[in-house]
CSV table of C-alpha atoms in Angstrom, one decimal:
chain,number,residue,atom,x,y,z
A,1,MET,CA,-71.9,167.0,-125.2
A,2,LYS,CA,-74.3,164.1,-125.2
A,3,PRO,CA,-74.8,162.0,-122.0
A,4,LEU,CA,-73.0,158.9,-121.7
A,5,HIS,CA,-76.0,156.6,-121.3
A,6,LEU,CA,-77.4,157.9,-124.8
A,7,THR,CA,-74.0,157.0,-126.4
A,8,LEU,CA,-74.0,153.6,-125.2
A,9,LEU,CA,-77.6,152.9,-125.9
A,10,VAL,CA,-77.4,153.8,-129.9
A,11,PRO,CA,-74.9,150.9,-130.9
A,12,LEU,CA,-76.9,148.6,-128.8
A,13,LEU,CA,-80.3,149.2,-130.6
A,14,LEU,CA,-78.7,149.3,-133.9
A,15,ALA,CA,-77.3,145.7,-133.3
A,16,ALA,CA,-80.9,144.6,-132.2
A,17,ALA,CA,-82.4,146.1,-135.0
A,18,GLY,CA,-79.8,144.1,-137.5
A,19,CYS,CA,-80.3,140.9,-135.9
A,20,SER,CA,-84.2,141.1,-136.2
A,21,HIS,CA,-83.6,140.6,-140.2
A,22,GLU,CA,-81.4,137.4,-140.0
A,23,THR,CA,-83.0,134.2,-141.5
A,24,PRO,CA,-83.8,131.7,-138.7
A,25,PRO,CA,-81.6,128.7,-139.0
A,26,THR,CA,-82.9,125.8,-141.2
A,27,PRO,CA,-84.4,122.9,-139.1
A,28,ALA,CA,-82.5,119.6,-139.4
A,29,SER,CA,-83.6,117.2,-142.2
A,30,VAL,CA,-86.2,114.7,-141.4
A,31,ALA,CA,-85.5,111.0,-142.1
A,32,PRO,CA,-87.6,109.7,-145.0
A,33,THR,CA,-90.5,107.2,-143.7
A,34,TYR,CA,-91.7,104.2,-145.5
A,35,ALA,CA,-94.9,102.1,-145.4
A,36,ALA,CA,-92.8,99.4,-143.8
A,37,VAL,CA,-89.5,97.8,-143.4
A,38,ALA,CA,-88.6,94.4,-143.4
A,39,ARG,CA,-85.4,92.1,-143.2
A,40,GLY,CA,-85.0,89.8,-146.3
A,41,ARG,CA,-82.5,87.5,-148.2
A,42,ILE,CA,-81.6,87.0,-151.7
A,43,ASP,CA,-83.3,83.8,-153.2
A,44,VAL,CA,-84.6,82.1,-156.2
A,45,GLU,CA,-87.8,80.5,-156.9
A,46,GLY,CA,-88.0,77.3,-155.6
A,47,GLY,CA,-84.7,77.5,-153.8
A,48,LEU,CA,-81.4,75.8,-154.2
A,49,LEU,CA,-82.0,72.3,-156.2
A,50,LYS,CA,-80.8,69.1,-154.2
A,51,LEU,CA,-80.3,66.0,-156.4
A,52,ASP,CA,-79.7,62.5,-154.9
A,53,VAL,CA,-79.7,59.0,-157.1
A,54,ALA,CA,-82.7,57.1,-157.4
A,55,ARG,CA,-80.9,53.7,-157.4
A,56,GLU,CA,-78.2,52.4,-155.3
A,57,GLY,CA,-74.8,51.6,-156.8
A,58,THR,CA,-71.2,52.6,-157.3
A,59,LEU,CA,-70.3,55.9,-158.8
A,60,THR,CA,-68.2,55.3,-161.8
A,61,ALA,CA,-68.0,59.2,-163.0
A,62,VAL,CA,-68.6,62.5,-161.7
A,63,ASP,CA,-68.4,64.6,-164.8
A,64,VAL,CA,-68.8,68.4,-163.1
A,65,HIS,CA,-67.2,70.5,-160.6
A,66,GLU,CA,-68.4,73.2,-158.2
A,67,GLY,CA,-68.7,76.2,-159.9
A,68,ASP,CA,-69.6,74.9,-163.2
A,69,ARG,CA,-72.7,75.8,-165.1
A,70,VAL,CA,-74.6,73.1,-166.9
A,71,ALA,CA,-77.2,72.7,-169.3
A,72,ARG,CA,-80.6,71.0,-169.0
A,73,GLY,CA,-80.1,67.1,-169.3
A,74,GLN,CA,-76.3,67.7,-169.0
A,75,VAL,CA,-74.7,64.5,-167.4
A,76,LEU,CA,-73.6,65.0,-163.9
A,77,ALA,CA,-72.5,61.8,-162.4
A,78,THR,CA,-73.0,58.1,-163.6
A,79,LEU,CA,-73.4,55.0,-161.5
A,80,ASP,CA,-72.1,51.6,-162.7
A,81,PRO,CA,-74.7,50.5,-165.4
A,82,GLU,CA,-73.7,47.1,-165.6
A,83,PRO,CA,-76.6,45.3,-163.6
A,84,ALA,CA,-79.1,47.4,-165.3
A,85,ARG,CA,-77.6,46.9,-168.9
A,86,LEU,CA,-77.8,43.1,-168.3
A,87,GLN,CA,-81.4,43.6,-167.5
A,88,LEU,CA,-82.0,45.4,-170.7
A,89,GLU,CA,-80.1,42.5,-172.6
A,90,ALA,CA,-82.5,40.2,-171.1
A,91,ALA,CA,-85.6,42.0,-171.7
A,92,GLU,CA,-84.7,42.8,-175.5
A,93,ALA,CA,-84.1,38.9,-175.9
A,94,ALA,CA,-87.7,38.0,-174.3
A,95,LEU,CA,-89.1,40.6,-176.6
A,96,ALA,CA,-87.5,39.1,-179.7
A,97,GLN,CA,-88.5,35.3,-178.6
A,98,ALA,CA,-92.4,36.7,-178.2
A,99,LYS,CA,-92.0,38.4,-181.4
A,100,ALA,CA,-90.7,35.3,-183.0
A,101,GLN,CA,-93.3,33.2,-181.8
A,102,ARG,CA,-96.4,35.6,-183.1
A,103,GLU,CA,-94.6,35.4,-186.3
A,104,LEU,CA,-94.8,31.4,-186.3
A,105,ILE,CA,-98.4,31.6,-185.4
A,106,ASP,CA,-99.1,34.2,-187.8
A,107,GLY,CA,-97.6,31.8,-190.5
A,108,LYS,CA,-99.7,28.8,-189.2
A,109,LEU,CA,-103.0,31.0,-189.1
A,110,LYS,CA,-102.5,31.9,-192.9
A,111,THR,CA,-102.1,28.5,-193.6
A,112,SER,CA,-105.2,27.2,-191.8
A,113,GLN,CA,-107.3,30.3,-193.3
A,114,VAL,CA,-106.3,29.1,-196.7
A,115,GLN,CA,-107.1,25.5,-196.1
A,116,ALA,CA,-110.5,26.4,-193.8
A,117,LYS,CA,-111.5,28.3,-197.0
A,118,ARG,CA,-110.8,26.0,-199.6
A,119,LEU,CA,-112.5,23.0,-197.6
A,120,ALA,CA,-115.5,25.1,-197.0
A,121,GLU,CA,-116.2,26.0,-200.9
A,122,ALA,CA,-115.5,22.3,-201.5
A,123,ALA,CA,-118.4,21.5,-198.9
A,124,GLN,CA,-120.5,23.6,-200.3
A,125,ALA,CA,-120.0,22.3,-203.9
A,126,GLY,CA,-120.5,18.7,-202.5
A,127,ALA,CA,-117.2,17.8,-203.5
A,128,GLY,CA,-115.9,17.7,-200.0
A,129,ASP,CA,-116.3,16.5,-196.4
A,130,GLY,CA,-118.3,19.0,-194.1
A,131,GLN,CA,-116.7,17.4,-191.1
A,132,SER,CA,-113.3,18.2,-192.4
A,133,ALA,CA,-114.6,21.8,-193.2
A,134,ASP,CA,-115.7,22.2,-190.0
A,135,ALA,CA,-112.6,20.9,-188.3
A,136,ALA,CA,-110.6,23.3,-190.5
A,137,ALA,CA,-112.5,26.1,-189.3
A,138,ALA,CA,-112.1,24.8,-185.5
A,139,ALA,CA,-108.2,25.1,-186.2
A,140,VAL,CA,-108.6,28.6,-187.6
A,141,GLN,CA,-110.2,29.7,-184.5
A,142,SER,CA,-107.7,28.0,-182.1
A,143,LEU,CA,-104.9,29.8,-183.9
A,144,VAL,CA,-106.5,33.1,-183.8
A,145,ALA,CA,-106.8,32.5,-179.8
A,146,GLU,CA,-103.4,31.7,-180.0
A,147,ARG,CA,-102.4,35.2,-181.9
A,148,ALA,CA,-104.0,37.2,-179.3
A,149,GLY,CA,-102.1,35.3,-176.5
A,150,ALA,CA,-99.0,36.2,-178.6
A,151,ASP,CA,-99.8,39.8,-179.0
A,152,ALA,CA,-100.1,39.7,-174.9
A,153,ALA,CA,-96.6,38.3,-174.4
A,154,VAL,CA,-95.3,40.7,-176.7
A,155,ALA,CA,-96.7,43.6,-175.3
A,156,MET,CA,-95.6,42.3,-171.7
A,157,ALA,CA,-92.2,41.7,-173.3
A,158,THR,CA,-92.4,45.5,-174.3
A,159,GLN,CA,-93.4,46.9,-171.6
A,160,LYS,CA,-90.4,44.6,-169.6
A,161,ARG,CA,-87.8,46.2,-172.2
A,162,ASP,CA,-89.0,49.9,-171.4
A,163,ALA,CA,-88.8,49.1,-167.6
A,164,ALA,CA,-85.1,47.9,-168.2
A,165,ARG,CA,-84.4,51.1,-170.4
A,166,TYR,CA,-85.8,53.3,-167.7
A,167,GLU,CA,-83.7,51.5,-164.9
A,168,LEU,CA,-80.5,52.0,-166.9
A,169,ASP,CA,-81.4,55.5,-167.5
A,170,LEU,CA,-81.3,56.2,-163.9
A,171,ARG,CA,-78.1,55.2,-163.4
A,172,THR,CA,-77.1,58.4,-165.0
A,173,LEU,CA,-77.8,61.6,-162.8
A,174,ARG,CA,-78.7,64.7,-165.2
A,175,ALA,CA,-79.3,68.3,-164.4
A,176,PRO,CA,-83.2,68.8,-164.5
A,177,LEU,CA,-82.7,72.5,-165.7
A,178,ALA,CA,-79.9,75.1,-166.4
A,179,ALA,CA,-78.1,75.8,-163.3
A,180,GLN,CA,-74.7,76.3,-161.5
A,181,VAL,CA,-73.2,73.5,-159.5
A,182,VAL,CA,-72.7,75.0,-155.9
A,183,LYS,CA,-72.1,71.7,-153.8
A,184,ILE,CA,-70.9,68.4,-154.6
A,185,THR,CA,-70.5,65.4,-152.0
A,186,ALA,CA,-70.0,62.5,-154.3
A,187,GLN,CA,-66.4,61.1,-155.7
A,188,THR,CA,-65.7,58.3,-158.1
A,189,GLY,CA,-65.6,54.9,-156.7
A,190,ALA,CA,-68.3,55.6,-153.8
A,191,SER,CA,-71.2,53.4,-152.9
A,192,VAL,CA,-74.3,55.6,-153.1
A,193,SER,CA,-77.9,55.1,-152.4
A,194,PRO,CA,-81.3,57.3,-152.2
A,195,ALA,CA,-80.8,57.4,-148.4
A,196,SER,CA,-77.3,58.9,-148.9
A,197,GLY,CA,-78.8,62.1,-149.1
A,198,ALA,CA,-78.1,65.2,-151.8
A,199,LEU,CA,-75.1,64.4,-153.8
A,200,PHE,CA,-75.3,67.7,-155.9
A,201,THR,CA,-76.6,71.3,-154.9
A,202,LEU,CA,-77.6,73.2,-157.7
A,203,LEU,CA,-78.6,77.1,-158.1
A,204,PRO,CA,-81.0,77.5,-161.0
A,205,LEU,CA,-80.3,80.2,-163.5
A,206,THR,CA,-83.2,82.0,-162.8
A,207,PRO,CA,-83.8,85.5,-162.0
A,208,PRO,CA,-83.2,86.3,-158.3
A,209,ILE,CA,-86.0,87.0,-156.2
A,210,VAL,CA,-86.2,88.6,-152.5
A,211,ARG,CA,-87.9,86.7,-149.6
A,212,ALA,CA,-88.9,89.6,-146.9
A,213,GLU,CA,-90.1,88.5,-143.3
A,214,LEU,CA,-92.8,91.5,-142.9
A,215,SER,CA,-94.1,91.9,-139.6
A,216,GLU,CA,-97.8,91.1,-139.0
A,217,SER,CA,-98.6,94.6,-137.9
A,218,TYR,CA,-97.4,95.9,-141.0
A,219,VAL,CA,-99.2,93.5,-143.3
A,220,ASP,CA,-102.2,95.8,-144.3
A,221,ALA,CA,-99.8,98.6,-145.4
A,222,VAL,CA,-98.0,96.6,-148.3
A,223,LYS,CA,-99.9,95.6,-151.5
A,224,VAL,CA,-99.2,93.2,-154.3
A,225,GLY,CA,-97.2,95.5,-156.9
A,226,MET,CA,-96.1,98.0,-154.6
A,227,THR,CA,-92.9,99.4,-155.2
A,228,ALA,CA,-89.8,98.8,-152.6
A,229,THR,CA,-86.4,99.5,-152.2
A,230,VAL,CA,-83.9,96.7,-151.8
A,231,SER,CA,-80.6,97.3,-150.1
A,232,THR,CA,-77.8,95.1,-148.7
A,233,ASP,CA,-77.6,94.9,-145.0
A,234,GLY,CA,-76.0,98.0,-143.8
A,235,SER,CA,-74.9,99.4,-147.0
A,236,GLY,CA,-75.5,102.8,-148.5
A,237,ALA,CA,-77.7,104.2,-151.1
A,238,ASP,CA,-75.2,103.0,-153.7
A,239,ARG,CA,-76.1,99.4,-152.9
A,240,SER,CA,-79.7,99.6,-153.3
A,241,TRP,CA,-82.1,98.5,-156.1
A,242,PRO,CA,-85.6,98.9,-157.0
A,243,ALA,CA,-87.9,96.2,-156.9
A,244,HIS,CA,-91.8,95.5,-156.5
A,245,VAL,CA,-93.8,92.9,-154.6
A,246,LEU,CA,-94.8,89.9,-156.3
A,247,ARG,CA,-97.0,87.9,-153.5
A,248,ILE,CA,-97.6,88.4,-149.8
A,249,GLY,CA,-98.1,85.0,-147.7
A,250,ARG,CA,-101.2,84.3,-145.9
A,251,VAL,CA,-99.5,82.2,-143.1
A,252,VAL,CA,-98.1,83.8,-139.9
A,253,GLY,CA,-95.1,82.3,-138.4
A,254,PRO,CA,-91.6,83.1,-136.5
A,255,SER,CA,-89.1,85.0,-138.0
A,256,THR,CA,-86.1,83.1,-139.5
A,257,LEU,CA,-83.9,86.0,-140.0
A,258,GLU,CA,-83.8,87.9,-136.6
A,259,ASP,CA,-80.3,86.9,-134.8
A,260,ASP,CA,-81.6,87.6,-131.5
A,261,PRO,CA,-83.3,84.3,-130.2
A,262,GLN,CA,-85.7,86.0,-127.9
A,263,GLN,CA,-87.0,88.5,-130.6
A,264,ARG,CA,-87.0,85.6,-133.1
A,265,ALA,CA,-89.3,83.4,-131.0
A,266,ASN,CA,-91.5,86.4,-130.4
A,267,LEU,CA,-91.9,88.1,-133.7
A,268,ARG,CA,-94.6,87.0,-136.3
A,269,THR,CA,-94.0,87.8,-139.7
A,270,VAL,CA,-95.8,87.0,-143.2
A,271,ASN,CA,-93.6,85.8,-146.2
A,272,CYS,CA,-93.3,88.6,-148.7
A,273,VAL,CA,-91.9,87.9,-152.3
A,274,LEU,CA,-90.4,90.9,-154.3
A,275,ALA,CA,-88.9,90.7,-157.8
A,276,PHE,CA,-86.3,93.2,-158.9
A,277,ASP,CA,-87.0,95.7,-161.5
A,278,ARG,CA,-83.9,95.4,-163.3
A,279,PRO,CA,-81.1,92.4,-162.7
A,280,PRO,CA,-79.0,93.4,-159.8
A,281,PRO,CA,-75.0,92.9,-160.1
A,282,ASP,CA,-73.6,89.7,-160.3
A,283,ASP,CA,-71.9,90.0,-156.8
A,284,VAL,CA,-75.3,90.2,-155.0
A,285,ARG,CA,-75.7,86.2,-154.2
A,286,VAL,CA,-78.4,83.9,-153.0
A,287,GLY,CA,-78.6,83.8,-149.4
A,288,GLN,CA,-77.4,87.4,-149.0
A,289,ARG,CA,-79.6,89.3,-146.3
A,290,VAL,CA,-81.2,92.5,-147.4
A,291,LEU,CA,-83.2,95.4,-146.1
A,292,VAL,CA,-86.5,96.1,-147.8
A,293,ARG,CA,-88.1,99.3,-147.6
A,294,PHE,CA,-91.8,99.2,-149.0
A,295,GLY,CA,-93.5,102.2,-150.9
A,296,GLN,CA,-92.2,105.6,-151.5
A,297,PRO,CA,-90.8,107.5,-148.7
A,298,ALA,CA,-93.5,110.1,-147.2
A,299,ASN,CA,-91.1,112.8,-146.2
A,300,PRO,CA,-87.9,112.2,-148.3
A,301,ALA,CA,-84.8,114.2,-146.8
A,302,LYS,CA,-83.6,117.4,-148.5
A,303,VAL,CA,-80.3,117.2,-150.0
A,304,HIS,CA,-78.2,120.3,-149.8
């Protein structure tokens, strides 16, 4: 019979030997790190476009609604054109009068030139009075001077006509580029002026960009052309898009995207502009806040 202490020891040794061959536990996945991370917002080059009227007057028509898409040159609104139209009619009448006066002088000049030539030829042939020939030549020179004055009068009248046309054109507010109407603060019958402020806010139909506020301590880690990942604030990886750095600003200023007033005052950032590698979905809107991760992660997390 074996001693009791040996009987109990053998199972314990076998268990210890079995445990020594087990695989050690896998360490937890390490979160990826990037060259820099920054807050940003969706925008377009130049930002939203705000339009006001160039002259004061009464709105006779507002031709678009909020949400409409407009083409370049499309009419947005019209001011009462009657005052400008009257000025244009007066300018056109003045131009017509100046041209008629010039034509009258042209007729006199041609007649005088023919007469002066005949008198000069007669004087040379001894069949005419030399004094009459000189008087006819002087009359021609006088009419030539009047013709130059008539040309100047026509040019001035033409300029006034063109200015009146320009004033009439300013009574029509047009879209300077293809855009979507975001906001309208005008209605038919309202009296407006340049001091009234923006009547229309337009969103240019250009590719969206990202304006990120990069902390000045990470500026040297980000380069033009560097890849980046843009994701909506607080969303998962299914709401992220590849992008690349277009421009890095050279001016350091306070943050505008930080919610905490104290941190906003103390945080110094540099503006960084990024372009999407492919167009984001339509539900990504201008002004929406995003998170920008610059560069490829140094230690990407393993997926099990």
